[in-house]
Short mmCIF file of C-alpha atoms in Angstrom, two decimals:
data_model
loop_
_atom_site.label_atom_id
_atom_site.label_comp_id
_atom_site.label_asym_id
_atom_site.label_seq_id
_atom_site.Cartn_x
_atom_site.Cartn_y
_atom_site.Cartn_z
CA MET T 1 0.81 20.86 -12.12
CA THR T 2 2.01 23.51 -9.44
CA GLN T 3 3.82 22.95 -6.40
CA SER T 4 1.02 23.14 -3.93
CA ASP T 5 -1.06 20.34 -5.63
CA SER T 6 -1.23 16.22 -4.96
CA ASP T 7 -1.37 14.27 -8.27
CA VAL T 8 -1.55 10.70 -8.84
CA PHE T 9 0.14 9.42 -11.90
CA SER T 10 2.69 6.55 -13.47
CA LEU T 11 6.49 6.75 -13.04
CA PRO T 12 8.21 5.55 -16.20
CA ASN T 13 10.69 2.84 -16.37
CA GLU T 14 13.30 4.76 -17.79
CA ALA T 15 15.56 5.99 -14.63
CA ASP T 16 15.58 9.61 -13.69
CA ALA T 17 16.76 11.94 -10.91
CA HIS T 18 16.17 16.13 -9.65
CA ASP T 19 15.58 17.66 -6.66
CA HIS T 20 13.55 20.86 -6.05
CA ASP T 21 12.70 23.36 -3.79
CA TYR T 22 9.81 22.16 -2.16
CA HIS T 23 9.20 19.02 0.33
CA GLN T 24 7.31 16.22 -1.30
CA LEU T 25 5.75 13.11 0.25
CA VAL T 26 5.38 9.97 -2.35
CA VAL T 27 3.02 6.86 -1.91
CA VAL T 28 2.99 3.63 -4.06
CA LEU T 29 -0.75 2.96 -4.65
CA ASP T 30 -0.16 0.02 -6.96
CA GLY T 31 3.23 -2.02 -8.54
CA ASN T 32 6.35 -1.47 -7.79
CA THR T 33 9.04 1.44 -8.12
CA ASP T 34 12.90 2.13 -7.59
CA PHE T 35 13.74 5.56 -5.55
CA ASP T 36 17.32 6.61 -4.65
CA ILE T 37 17.45 9.11 -2.04
CA GLU T 38 20.99 10.79 -1.73
CA GLY T 39 22.25 7.25 -2.43
CA LYS T 40 20.23 5.24 -0.50
CA GLY T 41 17.94 3.25 -2.74
CA LYS T 42 15.32 1.05 -2.06
CA GLN T 43 12.30 -0.80 -3.77
CA LEU T 44 9.32 0.36 -3.05
CA HIS T 45 6.16 -2.11 -2.92
CA THR T 46 2.34 -1.17 -2.69
CA GLY T 47 1.59 0.74 0.11
CA GLU T 48 5.13 2.23 1.01
CA GLY T 49 6.33 5.78 0.11
CA CYS T 50 9.39 8.14 0.89
CA ILE T 51 9.24 11.21 2.50
CA LEU T 52 11.94 13.93 0.35
CA PRO T 53 12.62 16.84 1.83
CA SER T 54 13.45 19.81 -0.55
CA GLU T 55 16.55 19.81 -2.62
CA ASN T 56 17.29 16.37 -1.63
CA SER T 57 18.47 15.03 -4.72
CA HIS T 58 16.32 11.63 -5.60
CA ALA T 59 16.38 9.11 -8.46
CA PHE T 60 13.16 7.31 -9.53
CA ALA T 61 11.90 4.46 -11.98
CA GLY T 62 8.58 2.63 -12.44
CA LEU T 63 8.87 -1.28 -12.18
CA GLY T 64 6.05 -2.10 -15.56
CA GLU T 65 2.83 -1.11 -14.16
CA ASN T 66 2.47 1.21 -11.73
CA ARG T 67 0.54 4.40 -9.69
CA ILE T 68 2.16 6.47 -7.40
CA MET T 69 0.30 9.43 -5.50
CA VAL T 70 2.47 12.96 -5.18
CA VAL T 71 2.04 15.31 -2.42
CA ASN T 72 3.82 18.89 -2.83
CA LEU T 73 4.55 21.09 0.74
CA PRO T 74 5.67 23.97 -1.00
CA ILE T 75 8.06 26.76 0.70
CA PRO T 76 7.11 28.84 1.75
CA PRO T 77 3.84 27.71 2.22
CA GLN T 78 0.80 29.29 -0.07
CA LYS T 79 -2.93 30.13 0.83
CA GLY T 80 -3.59 26.40 1.14
CA ILE T 81 -2.10 26.38 5.01
CA THR T 82 -1.29 28.58 7.73
CA ASP T 83 2.26 29.31 8.99
CA GLU T 84 1.13 27.20 11.93
CA GLU T 85 0.08 24.26 9.96
CA TYR T 86 2.91 24.40 7.84
CA GLU T 87 5.62 24.56 11.14
CA VAL T 88 3.71 21.19 11.92
CA VAL T 89 3.49 19.82 9.06
CA SER T 90 6.97 20.60 7.88
CA ARG T 91 8.43 18.62 10.67
CA LEU T 92 7.69 15.25 9.07
CA PHE T 93 10.45 16.47 6.25
CA ASP T 94 13.47 17.05 8.85
CA GLN T 95 15.24 14.31 7.22
CA ALA T 96 14.46 11.69 4.25
CA ALA T 97 12.79 8.43 5.19
CA TYR T 98 10.89 5.25 3.70
CA PHE T 99 7.73 4.20 5.19
CA GLN T 100 4.89 1.33 5.22
CA LEU T 101 1.57 2.85 5.43
CA ASN T 102 -0.73 0.70 7.85
CA PRO T 103 -3.94 -0.80 6.37
CA ARG T 104 -5.84 2.19 7.58
CA LEU T 105 -4.12 4.46 5.71
CA GLN T 106 -3.78 2.81 2.80
CA ILE T 107 -7.51 2.75 2.11
CA LEU T 108 -7.38 6.55 2.89
CA ALA T 109 -5.01 6.87 0.54
CA SER T 110 -6.47 4.90 -2.44
CA ALA T 111 -10.16 6.75 -1.77
CA LEU T 112 -8.05 10.14 -1.86
CA SER T 113 -6.26 8.89 -5.03
CA GLY T 114 -9.70 8.03 -6.65
CA GLU T 115 -11.34 11.46 -5.72
CA LEU T 116 -8.03 13.31 -7.26
CA GLN T 117 -8.65 11.27 -10.43
CA GLN T 118 -12.20 11.87 -10.77
CA TYR T 119 -11.85 15.35 -10.69
CA PRO T 120 -8.10 16.19 -11.52
CA ASN T 121 -8.53 19.81 -12.45
CA ASP T 122 -10.04 20.81 -9.03
CA MET T 123 -7.35 22.42 -7.11
CA ILE T 124 -8.90 22.79 -3.74
CA LEU T 125 -9.85 19.12 -3.63
CA ALA T 126 -6.48 18.50 -4.36
CA ARG T 127 -4.84 20.48 -1.40
CA ALA T 128 -7.41 18.97 0.66
CA CYS T 129 -6.43 15.59 -0.34
CA GLY T 130 -2.78 16.24 -0.27
CA ASN T 131 -3.38 17.71 3.81
CA THR T 132 -5.30 14.97 5.06
CA LEU T 133 -2.65 12.38 3.95
CA LEU T 134 -0.07 14.17 5.29
CA SER T 135 -1.25 14.70 8.47
CA ALA T 136 -2.05 11.05 8.42
CA ILE T 137 1.19 9.77 7.84
CA ARG T 138 2.80 12.35 10.09
CA HIS T 139 0.75 10.94 13.15
CA GLN T 140 1.50 7.37 12.03
CA ILE T 141 5.19 8.37 11.80
CA ASN T 142 5.20 9.77 15.14
CA ASN T 143 3.47 7.40 17.04
CA LYS T 144 6.26 6.32 19.61
CA ASP T 145 4.31 3.01 20.63
CA VAL T 146 4.27 1.99 16.51
CA ARG T 147 7.46 -0.21 16.56
CA SER T 148 5.84 -1.88 20.00
CA ARG T 149 4.29 -4.18 17.44
CA GLY T 150 7.11 -6.44 16.85
CA ASN T 151 6.68 -7.49 19.89
CA HIS T 152 3.76 -9.47 19.39
CA LEU T 153 2.06 -10.16 16.13
CA ASP T 154 -1.79 -8.34 15.70
CA ILE T 155 -3.38 -10.87 13.37
CA ASP T 156 -6.64 -8.68 13.00
CA LYS T 157 -4.13 -5.73 11.36
CA LEU T 158 -2.13 -8.08 9.29
CA ASP T 159 -5.95 -9.21 7.84
CA GLN T 160 -6.54 -6.15 7.24
CA PHE T 161 -3.30 -5.73 5.19
CA ILE T 162 -3.82 -9.21 3.61
CA GLU T 163 -7.29 -8.07 2.59
CA LEU T 164 -6.61 -5.03 1.23
CA ASN T 165 -3.40 -6.28 -0.75
CA LEU T 166 -4.92 -9.72 -1.77
CA SER T 167 -5.74 -8.81 -5.98
CA ARG T 168 -1.94 -8.30 -5.85
CA ARG T 169 0.91 -10.48 -5.38
CA VAL T 170 1.67 -10.08 -1.65
CA HIS T 171 5.25 -10.57 -0.57
CA ILE T 172 5.95 -12.47 2.84
CA ASP T 173 8.97 -9.40 2.59
CA GLN T 174 5.99 -6.95 3.32
CA LEU T 175 4.20 -8.98 6.04
CA ALA T 176 7.20 -9.48 8.19
CA ASN T 177 8.08 -5.61 7.45
CA PHE T 178 4.31 -4.28 8.66
CA CYS T 179 4.69 -6.27 11.67
CA PHE T 180 8.45 -4.71 12.16
CA LEU T 181 10.16 -8.32 12.16
CA SER T 182 13.01 -10.14 10.36
CA VAL T 183 11.35 -12.43 7.49
CA SER T 184 12.55 -15.56 9.81
CA GLN T 185 11.22 -13.94 12.78
CA PHE T 186 8.02 -13.13 11.34
CA HIS T 187 7.69 -16.95 9.72
CA GLU T 188 8.44 -18.56 13.25
CA ARG T 189 5.72 -16.35 15.27
CA PHE T 190 3.43 -16.52 12.44
CA LYS T 191 3.27 -20.39 12.41
CA ASP T 192 3.28 -20.52 16.17
CA ARG T 193 0.61 -18.07 16.14
CA THR T 194 -1.74 -19.55 13.25
CA GLY T 195 -0.36 -23.03 13.12
CA MET T 196 0.53 -22.35 9.13
CA THR T 197 2.78 -20.75 6.88
CA PRO T 198 2.41 -17.20 6.27
CA HIS T 199 2.29 -18.50 2.33
CA GLN T 200 -0.62 -21.27 3.50
CA TYR T 201 -2.72 -18.70 4.98
CA LEU T 202 -2.34 -16.47 2.30
CA MET T 203 -3.60 -19.01 -0.29
CA ARG T 204 -6.33 -19.36 2.13
CA LYS T 205 -7.55 -16.44 2.47
CA ARG T 206 -7.43 -16.45 -1.76
CA LEU T 207 -9.51 -19.38 -2.03
CA GLU T 208 -11.83 -17.94 0.45
CA ARG T 209 -12.54 -14.63 -1.56
CA ALA T 210 -12.42 -17.02 -4.77
CA GLN T 211 -15.48 -18.72 -3.26
CA SER T 212 -17.56 -15.90 -2.33
CA LEU T 213 -16.84 -13.96 -5.93
CA LEU T 214 -18.02 -17.24 -7.38
CA ALA T 215 -21.02 -17.75 -5.37
CA GLU T 216 -21.98 -13.99 -6.47
CA GLY T 217 -21.71 -14.97 -9.86
CA PHE T 218 -18.52 -13.63 -10.91
CA PRO T 219 -16.92 -15.42 -14.04
CA PRO T 220 -13.68 -17.69 -13.01
CA ILE T 221 -11.41 -16.12 -15.42
CA GLN T 222 -12.16 -12.58 -13.26
CA VAL T 223 -12.43 -14.39 -9.72
CA ALA T 224 -8.90 -15.59 -10.42
CA GLU T 225 -7.37 -11.89 -11.05
CA MET T 226 -9.31 -10.56 -8.16
CA CYS T 227 -8.48 -12.84 -5.86
CA GLY T 228 -4.51 -12.65 -6.77
CA PHE T 229 -4.00 -16.17 -8.15
CA SER T 230 -1.37 -16.25 -11.23
CA SER T 231 -3.65 -17.80 -13.49
CA GLN T 232 -7.39 -19.51 -13.60
CA SER T 233 -5.77 -22.61 -14.04
CA ALA T 234 -3.69 -22.06 -10.92
CA MET T 235 -7.09 -21.42 -8.97
CA THR T 236 -8.60 -24.45 -10.52
CA ASN T 237 -5.47 -26.75 -9.11
CA VAL T 238 -5.78 -24.69 -5.86
CA PHE T 239 -9.36 -25.88 -5.87
CA SER T 240 -8.83 -28.59 -6.73
CA GLN T 241 -6.56 -30.13 -4.63
CA THR T 242 -7.96 -27.93 -1.33
CA LEU T 243 -11.74 -28.14 -2.17
CA GLY T 244 -12.01 -31.25 -4.47
CA ILE T 245 -13.87 -29.61 -7.04
CA THR T 246 -13.29 -27.28 -9.77
CA PRO T 247 -14.18 -23.29 -9.61
CA LEU T 248 -16.99 -23.56 -12.54
CA LYS T 249 -18.80 -26.81 -10.50
CA TYR T 250 -18.43 -24.92 -7.16
CA GLN T 251 -19.74 -22.03 -8.71
CA LYS T 252 -22.71 -24.21 -10.45
CA GLN T 253 -23.12 -26.04 -7.34
CA PHE T 254 -23.18 -22.67 -4.74
CA GLY T 255 -24.11 -19.84 -7.03
CA ASN T 256 -26.81 -17.60 -6.02
CA ARG T 257 -27.64 -19.05 -2.65
#
């Protein structure tokens, strides 16, 4: 991979460390990873990332199965970006930082990574995807009003985040971070707003998606995985307790309607 490329790959479970003379942006697409930038460590989950200015030493390791997207911004800029564009984008790398993508940018990162994996040798596409993600993230981070979301819960945006990550294990602290609230503040405000706990709300969302997929004809074992249940038996327990019917019976009764 050349310095100007964007790429998608998995981090090994063995910890490694290095630095380089170009800026780098890292976004976690799937799974969990550990990063440490100049002694400031953080575990990154799906939809989170970090800004790595040139020559900042950093350590990293994958935590099980994972997939990340990396965008490199060389110094000096190459022909894929003008001096003026480089000056604007490079301000993003004034200092190292961790960040959380909003739901819209998570969808964008997922789509761009899919194109990169589909056409891994297309350098024009790699530069275009990298520049697009860099610019979009720059606007999110520079948005001075973004932290005002902590004053209230935007359930619509939270639903987008949940729907995007429903097939994975969604941590409550991720939802709290997304709203710029502590876990206790988030739990209290969420229950006041919805009348249920975040866990109950997540479970209802999983159940609703499972009902839809079962009605479409997907096999229960696949539905359980697609909806983020730990197992098919766990989904069956939720169905039985909530709806009074097993997933298989539900599919036979309501499938293909």
